[in-house]
N, CA, C and O atoms as a printed pandas DataFrame, in Angstrom:
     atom_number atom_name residue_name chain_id  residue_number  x_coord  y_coord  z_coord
0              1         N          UNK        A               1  -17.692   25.786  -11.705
1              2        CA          UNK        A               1  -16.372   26.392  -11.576
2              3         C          UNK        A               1  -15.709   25.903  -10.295
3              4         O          UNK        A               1  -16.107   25.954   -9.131
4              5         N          UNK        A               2  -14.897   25.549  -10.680
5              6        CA          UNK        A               2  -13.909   25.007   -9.620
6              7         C          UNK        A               2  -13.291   26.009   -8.573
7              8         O          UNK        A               2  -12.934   27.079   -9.067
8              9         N          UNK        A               3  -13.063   25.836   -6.978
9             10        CA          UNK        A               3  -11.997   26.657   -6.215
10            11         C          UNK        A               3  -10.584   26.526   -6.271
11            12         O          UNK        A               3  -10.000   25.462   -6.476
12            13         N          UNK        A               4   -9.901   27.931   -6.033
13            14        CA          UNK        A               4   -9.038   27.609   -6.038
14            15         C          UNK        A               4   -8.339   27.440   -4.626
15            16         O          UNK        A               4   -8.788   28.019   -3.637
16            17         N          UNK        A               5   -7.137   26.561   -4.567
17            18        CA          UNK        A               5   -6.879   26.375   -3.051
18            19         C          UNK        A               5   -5.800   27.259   -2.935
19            20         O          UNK        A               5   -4.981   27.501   -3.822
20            21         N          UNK        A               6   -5.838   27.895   -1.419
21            22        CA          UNK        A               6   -4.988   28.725   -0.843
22            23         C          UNK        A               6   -4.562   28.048    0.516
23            24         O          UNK        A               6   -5.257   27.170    1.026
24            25         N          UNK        A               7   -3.287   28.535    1.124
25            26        CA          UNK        A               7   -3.050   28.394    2.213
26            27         C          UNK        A               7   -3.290   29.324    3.129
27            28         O          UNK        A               7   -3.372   30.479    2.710
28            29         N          UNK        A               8   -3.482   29.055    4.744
29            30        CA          UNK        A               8   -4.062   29.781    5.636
30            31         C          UNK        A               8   -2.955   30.955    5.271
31            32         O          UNK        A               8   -3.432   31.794    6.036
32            33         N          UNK        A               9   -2.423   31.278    4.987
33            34        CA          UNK        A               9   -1.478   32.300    5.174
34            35         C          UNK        A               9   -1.829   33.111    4.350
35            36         O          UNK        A               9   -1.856   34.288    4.708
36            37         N          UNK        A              10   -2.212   32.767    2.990
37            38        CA          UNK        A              10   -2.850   33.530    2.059
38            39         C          UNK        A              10   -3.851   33.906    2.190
39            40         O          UNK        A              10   -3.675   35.091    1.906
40            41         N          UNK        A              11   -5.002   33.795    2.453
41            42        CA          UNK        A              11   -6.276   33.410    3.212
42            43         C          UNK        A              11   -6.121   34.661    3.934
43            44         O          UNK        A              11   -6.924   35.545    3.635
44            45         N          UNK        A              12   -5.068   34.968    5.009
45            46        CA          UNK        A              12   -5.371   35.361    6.131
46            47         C          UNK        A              12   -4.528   37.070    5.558
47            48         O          UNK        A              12   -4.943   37.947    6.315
48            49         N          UNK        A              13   -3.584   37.632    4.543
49            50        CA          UNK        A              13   -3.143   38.240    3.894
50            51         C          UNK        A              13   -4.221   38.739    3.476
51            52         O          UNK        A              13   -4.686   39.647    4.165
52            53         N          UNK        A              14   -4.953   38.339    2.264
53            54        CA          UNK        A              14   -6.038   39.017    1.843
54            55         C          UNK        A              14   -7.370   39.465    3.000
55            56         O          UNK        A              14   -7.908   40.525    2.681
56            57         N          UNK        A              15   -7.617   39.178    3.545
57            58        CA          UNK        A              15   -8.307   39.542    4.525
58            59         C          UNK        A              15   -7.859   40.163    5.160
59            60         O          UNK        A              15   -8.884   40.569    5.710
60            61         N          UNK        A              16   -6.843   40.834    5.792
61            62        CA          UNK        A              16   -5.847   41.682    6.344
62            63         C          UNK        A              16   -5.917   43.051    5.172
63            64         O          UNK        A              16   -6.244   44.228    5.324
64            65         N          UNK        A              17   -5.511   42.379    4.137
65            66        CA          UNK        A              17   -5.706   43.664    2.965
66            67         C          UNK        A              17   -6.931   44.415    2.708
67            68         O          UNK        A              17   -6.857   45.541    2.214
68            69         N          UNK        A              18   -8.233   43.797    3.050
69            70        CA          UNK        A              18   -9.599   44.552    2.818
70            71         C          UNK        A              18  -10.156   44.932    4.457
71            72         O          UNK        A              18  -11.097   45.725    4.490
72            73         N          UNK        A              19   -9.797   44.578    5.387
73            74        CA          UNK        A              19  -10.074   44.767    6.845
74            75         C          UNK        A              19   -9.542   46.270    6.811
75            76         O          UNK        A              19  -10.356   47.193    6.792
76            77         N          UNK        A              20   -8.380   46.469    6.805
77            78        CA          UNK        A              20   -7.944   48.011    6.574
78            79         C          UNK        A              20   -7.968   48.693    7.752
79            80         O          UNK        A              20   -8.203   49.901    7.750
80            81         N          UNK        A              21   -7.653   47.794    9.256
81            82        CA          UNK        A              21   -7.801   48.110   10.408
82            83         C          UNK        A              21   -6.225   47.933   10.790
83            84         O          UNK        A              21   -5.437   47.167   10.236
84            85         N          UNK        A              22   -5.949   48.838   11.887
85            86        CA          UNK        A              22   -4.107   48.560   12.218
86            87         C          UNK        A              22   -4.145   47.578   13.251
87            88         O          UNK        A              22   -5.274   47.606   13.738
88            89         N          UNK        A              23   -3.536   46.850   13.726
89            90        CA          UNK        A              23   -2.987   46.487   14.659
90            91         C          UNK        A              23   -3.780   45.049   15.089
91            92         O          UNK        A              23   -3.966   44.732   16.264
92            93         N          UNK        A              24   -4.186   44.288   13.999
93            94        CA          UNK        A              24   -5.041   43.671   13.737
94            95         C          UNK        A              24   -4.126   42.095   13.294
95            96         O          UNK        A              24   -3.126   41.908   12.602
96            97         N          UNK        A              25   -4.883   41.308   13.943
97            98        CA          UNK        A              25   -4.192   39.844   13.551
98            99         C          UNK        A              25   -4.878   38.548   13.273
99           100         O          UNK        A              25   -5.501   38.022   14.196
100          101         N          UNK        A              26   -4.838   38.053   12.257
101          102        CA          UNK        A              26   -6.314   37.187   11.677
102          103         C          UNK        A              26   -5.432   35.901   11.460
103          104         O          UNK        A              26   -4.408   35.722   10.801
104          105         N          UNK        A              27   -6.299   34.957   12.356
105          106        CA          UNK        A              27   -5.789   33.508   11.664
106          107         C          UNK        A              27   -6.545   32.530   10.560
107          108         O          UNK        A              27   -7.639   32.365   11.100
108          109         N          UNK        A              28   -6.557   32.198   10.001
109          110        CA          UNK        A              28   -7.562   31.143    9.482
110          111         C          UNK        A              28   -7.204   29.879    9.683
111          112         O          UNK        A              28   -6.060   29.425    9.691
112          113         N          UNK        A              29   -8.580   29.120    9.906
113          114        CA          UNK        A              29   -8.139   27.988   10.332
114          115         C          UNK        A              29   -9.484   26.873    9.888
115          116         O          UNK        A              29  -10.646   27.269    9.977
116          117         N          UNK        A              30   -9.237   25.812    9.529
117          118        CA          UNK        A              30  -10.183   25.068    9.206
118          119         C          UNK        A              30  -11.404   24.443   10.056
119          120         O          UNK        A              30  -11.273   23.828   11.114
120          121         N          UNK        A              31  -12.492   24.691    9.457
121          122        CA          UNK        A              31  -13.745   25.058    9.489
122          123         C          UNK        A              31  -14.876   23.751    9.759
123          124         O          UNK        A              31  -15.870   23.995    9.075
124          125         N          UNK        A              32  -15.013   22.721   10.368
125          126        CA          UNK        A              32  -15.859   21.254    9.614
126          127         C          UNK        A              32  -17.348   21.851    8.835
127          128         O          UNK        A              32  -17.608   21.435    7.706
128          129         N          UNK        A              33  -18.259   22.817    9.508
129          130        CA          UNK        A              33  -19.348   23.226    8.369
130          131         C          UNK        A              33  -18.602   24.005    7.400
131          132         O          UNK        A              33  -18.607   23.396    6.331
132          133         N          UNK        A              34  -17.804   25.365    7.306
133          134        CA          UNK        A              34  -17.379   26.098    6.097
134          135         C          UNK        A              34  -16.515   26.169    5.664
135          136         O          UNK        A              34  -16.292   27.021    4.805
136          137         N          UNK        A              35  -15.259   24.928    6.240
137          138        CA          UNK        A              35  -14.498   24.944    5.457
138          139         C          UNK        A              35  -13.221   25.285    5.774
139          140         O          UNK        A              35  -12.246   24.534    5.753
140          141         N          UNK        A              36  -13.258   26.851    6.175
141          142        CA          UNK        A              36  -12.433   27.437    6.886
142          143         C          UNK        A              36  -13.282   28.706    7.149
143          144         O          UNK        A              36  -14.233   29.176    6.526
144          145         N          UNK        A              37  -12.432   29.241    8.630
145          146        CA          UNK        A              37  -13.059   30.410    8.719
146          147         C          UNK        A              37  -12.033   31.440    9.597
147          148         O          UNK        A              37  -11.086   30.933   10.197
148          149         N          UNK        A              38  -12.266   32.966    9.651
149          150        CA          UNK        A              38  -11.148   33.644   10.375
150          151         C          UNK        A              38  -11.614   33.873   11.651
151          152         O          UNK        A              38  -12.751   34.103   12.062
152          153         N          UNK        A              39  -10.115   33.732   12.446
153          154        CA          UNK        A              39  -10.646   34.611   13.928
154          155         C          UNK        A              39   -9.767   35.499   14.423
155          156         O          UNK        A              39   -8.657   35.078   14.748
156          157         N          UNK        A              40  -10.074   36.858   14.574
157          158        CA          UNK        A              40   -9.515   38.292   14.630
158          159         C          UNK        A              40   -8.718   38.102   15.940
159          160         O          UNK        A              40   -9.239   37.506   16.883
160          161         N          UNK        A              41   -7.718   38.498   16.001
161          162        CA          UNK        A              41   -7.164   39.093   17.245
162          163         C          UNK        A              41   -6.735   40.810   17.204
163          164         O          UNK        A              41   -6.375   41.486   16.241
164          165         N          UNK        A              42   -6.952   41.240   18.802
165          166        CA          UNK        A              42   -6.687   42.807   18.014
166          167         C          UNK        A              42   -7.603   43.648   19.765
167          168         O          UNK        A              42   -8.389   43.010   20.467
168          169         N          UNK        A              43   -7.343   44.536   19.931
169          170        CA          UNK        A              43   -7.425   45.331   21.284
170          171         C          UNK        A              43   -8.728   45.015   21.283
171          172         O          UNK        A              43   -9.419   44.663   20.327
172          173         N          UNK        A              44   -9.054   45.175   22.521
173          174        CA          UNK        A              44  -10.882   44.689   23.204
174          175         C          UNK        A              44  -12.168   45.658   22.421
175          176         O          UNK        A              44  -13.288   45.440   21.958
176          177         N          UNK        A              45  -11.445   46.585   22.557
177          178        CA          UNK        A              45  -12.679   47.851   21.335
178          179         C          UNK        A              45  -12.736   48.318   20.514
179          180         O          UNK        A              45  -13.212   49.367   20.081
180          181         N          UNK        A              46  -11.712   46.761   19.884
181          182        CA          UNK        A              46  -12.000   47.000   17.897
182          183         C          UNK        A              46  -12.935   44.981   17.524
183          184         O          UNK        A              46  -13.521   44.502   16.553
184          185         N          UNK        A              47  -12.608   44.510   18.757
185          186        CA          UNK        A              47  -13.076   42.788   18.611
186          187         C          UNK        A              47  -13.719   42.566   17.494
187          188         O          UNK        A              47  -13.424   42.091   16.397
188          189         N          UNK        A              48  -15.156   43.236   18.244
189          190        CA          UNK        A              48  -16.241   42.364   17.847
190          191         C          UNK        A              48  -16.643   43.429   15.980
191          192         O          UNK        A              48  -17.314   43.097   15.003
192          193         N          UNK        A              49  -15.948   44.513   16.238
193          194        CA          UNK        A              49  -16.473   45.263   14.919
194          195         C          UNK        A              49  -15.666   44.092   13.355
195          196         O          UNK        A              49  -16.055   43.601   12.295
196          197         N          UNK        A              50  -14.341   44.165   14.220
197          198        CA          UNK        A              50  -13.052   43.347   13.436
198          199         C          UNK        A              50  -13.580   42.243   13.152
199          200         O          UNK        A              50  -13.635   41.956   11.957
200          201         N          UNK        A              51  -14.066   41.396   14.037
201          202        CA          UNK        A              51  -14.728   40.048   13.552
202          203         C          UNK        A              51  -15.955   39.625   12.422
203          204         O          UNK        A              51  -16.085   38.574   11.794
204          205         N          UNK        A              52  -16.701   40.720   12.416
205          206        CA          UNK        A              52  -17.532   41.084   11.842
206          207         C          UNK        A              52  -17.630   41.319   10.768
207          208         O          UNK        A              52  -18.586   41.064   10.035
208          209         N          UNK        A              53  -16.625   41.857   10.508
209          210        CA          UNK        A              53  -16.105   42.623    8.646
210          211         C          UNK        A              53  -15.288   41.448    8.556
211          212         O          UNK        A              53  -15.638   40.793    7.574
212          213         N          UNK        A              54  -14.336   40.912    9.184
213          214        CA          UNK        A              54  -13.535   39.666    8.658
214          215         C          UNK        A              54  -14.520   38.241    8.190
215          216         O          UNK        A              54  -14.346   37.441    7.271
216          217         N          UNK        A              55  -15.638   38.326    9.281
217          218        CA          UNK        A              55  -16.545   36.977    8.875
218          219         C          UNK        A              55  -17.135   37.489    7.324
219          220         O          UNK        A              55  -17.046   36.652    6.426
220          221         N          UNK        A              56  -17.712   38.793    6.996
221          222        CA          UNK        A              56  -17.927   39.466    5.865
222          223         C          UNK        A              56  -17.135   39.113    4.928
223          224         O          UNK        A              56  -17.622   38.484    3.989
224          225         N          UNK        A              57  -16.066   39.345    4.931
225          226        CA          UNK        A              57  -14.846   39.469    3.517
226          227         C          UNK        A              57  -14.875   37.721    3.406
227          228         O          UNK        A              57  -15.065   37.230    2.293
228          229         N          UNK        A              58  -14.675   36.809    4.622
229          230        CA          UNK        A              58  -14.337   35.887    4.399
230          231         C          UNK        A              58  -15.884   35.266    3.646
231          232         O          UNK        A              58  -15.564   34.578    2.677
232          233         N          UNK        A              59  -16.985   35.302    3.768
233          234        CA          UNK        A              59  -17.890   34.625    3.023
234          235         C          UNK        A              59  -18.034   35.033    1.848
235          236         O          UNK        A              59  -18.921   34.463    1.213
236          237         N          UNK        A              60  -17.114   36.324    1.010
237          238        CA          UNK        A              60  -16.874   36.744   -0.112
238          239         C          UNK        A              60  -16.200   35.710   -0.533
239          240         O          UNK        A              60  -16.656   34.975   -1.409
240          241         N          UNK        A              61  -14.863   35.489    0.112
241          242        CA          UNK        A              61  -13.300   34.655   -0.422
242          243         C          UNK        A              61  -14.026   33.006   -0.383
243          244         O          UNK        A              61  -13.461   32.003   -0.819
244          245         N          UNK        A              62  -14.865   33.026    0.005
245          246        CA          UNK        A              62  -15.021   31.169    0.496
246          247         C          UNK        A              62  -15.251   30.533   -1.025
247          248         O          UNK        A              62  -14.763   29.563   -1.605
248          249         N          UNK        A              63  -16.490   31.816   -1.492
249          250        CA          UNK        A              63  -17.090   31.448   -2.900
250          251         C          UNK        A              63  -15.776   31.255   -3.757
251          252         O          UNK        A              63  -15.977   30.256   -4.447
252          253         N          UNK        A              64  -14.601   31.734   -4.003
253          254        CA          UNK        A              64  -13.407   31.553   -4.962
254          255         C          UNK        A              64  -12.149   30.733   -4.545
255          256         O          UNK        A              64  -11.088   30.466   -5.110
256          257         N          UNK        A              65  -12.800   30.384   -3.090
257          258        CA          UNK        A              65  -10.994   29.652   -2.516
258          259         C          UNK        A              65  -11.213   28.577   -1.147
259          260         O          UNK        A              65  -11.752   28.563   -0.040
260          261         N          UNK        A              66  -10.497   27.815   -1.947
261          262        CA          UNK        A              66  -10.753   26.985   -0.436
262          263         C          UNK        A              66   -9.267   26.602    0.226
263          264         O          UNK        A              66   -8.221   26.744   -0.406
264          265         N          UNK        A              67   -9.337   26.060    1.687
265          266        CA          UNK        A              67   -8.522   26.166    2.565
266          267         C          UNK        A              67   -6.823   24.671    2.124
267          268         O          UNK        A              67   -6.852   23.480    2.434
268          269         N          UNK        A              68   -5.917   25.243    1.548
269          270        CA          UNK        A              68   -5.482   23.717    1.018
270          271         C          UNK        A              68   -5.164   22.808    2.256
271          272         O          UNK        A              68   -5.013   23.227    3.403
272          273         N          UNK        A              69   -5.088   21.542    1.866
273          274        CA          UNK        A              69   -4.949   20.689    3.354
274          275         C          UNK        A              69   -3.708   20.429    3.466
275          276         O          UNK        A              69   -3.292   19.815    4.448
């Protein structure tokens, strides 16, 4: 089964939609081992929880989508 390609913007939308954290800002950006991957921005004592669940969701999304060039 083939991926489908998304742009970082999309990418970074859906992951925003299952994070479910406020004030929260995710980029995606291309990856040389995975491809692409996200990196959270967002107040100092939500970081590392935020990064965490975003690296999560994103190794869900990797399996169905890849980063378009």
């Amino acid at each position: 089964m083939e991926k489908e390609a998304k742009t970082d913007a999309e990418l970074e939308d859906m992951i925003l939609q299952r994070l479910v954290i406020g004030g929260v800002f995710v980029s995606v950006r291309r990856d040389p081992i995975l491809g692409w991957r996200p990196t959270v921005v967002t107040a100092p004592k939500h970081t590392r929880n935020a990064q965490e669940l975003a690296d999560k969701i994103a190794a869900e999304l990797r399996k169905k989508f890849t980063l378009k060039e």
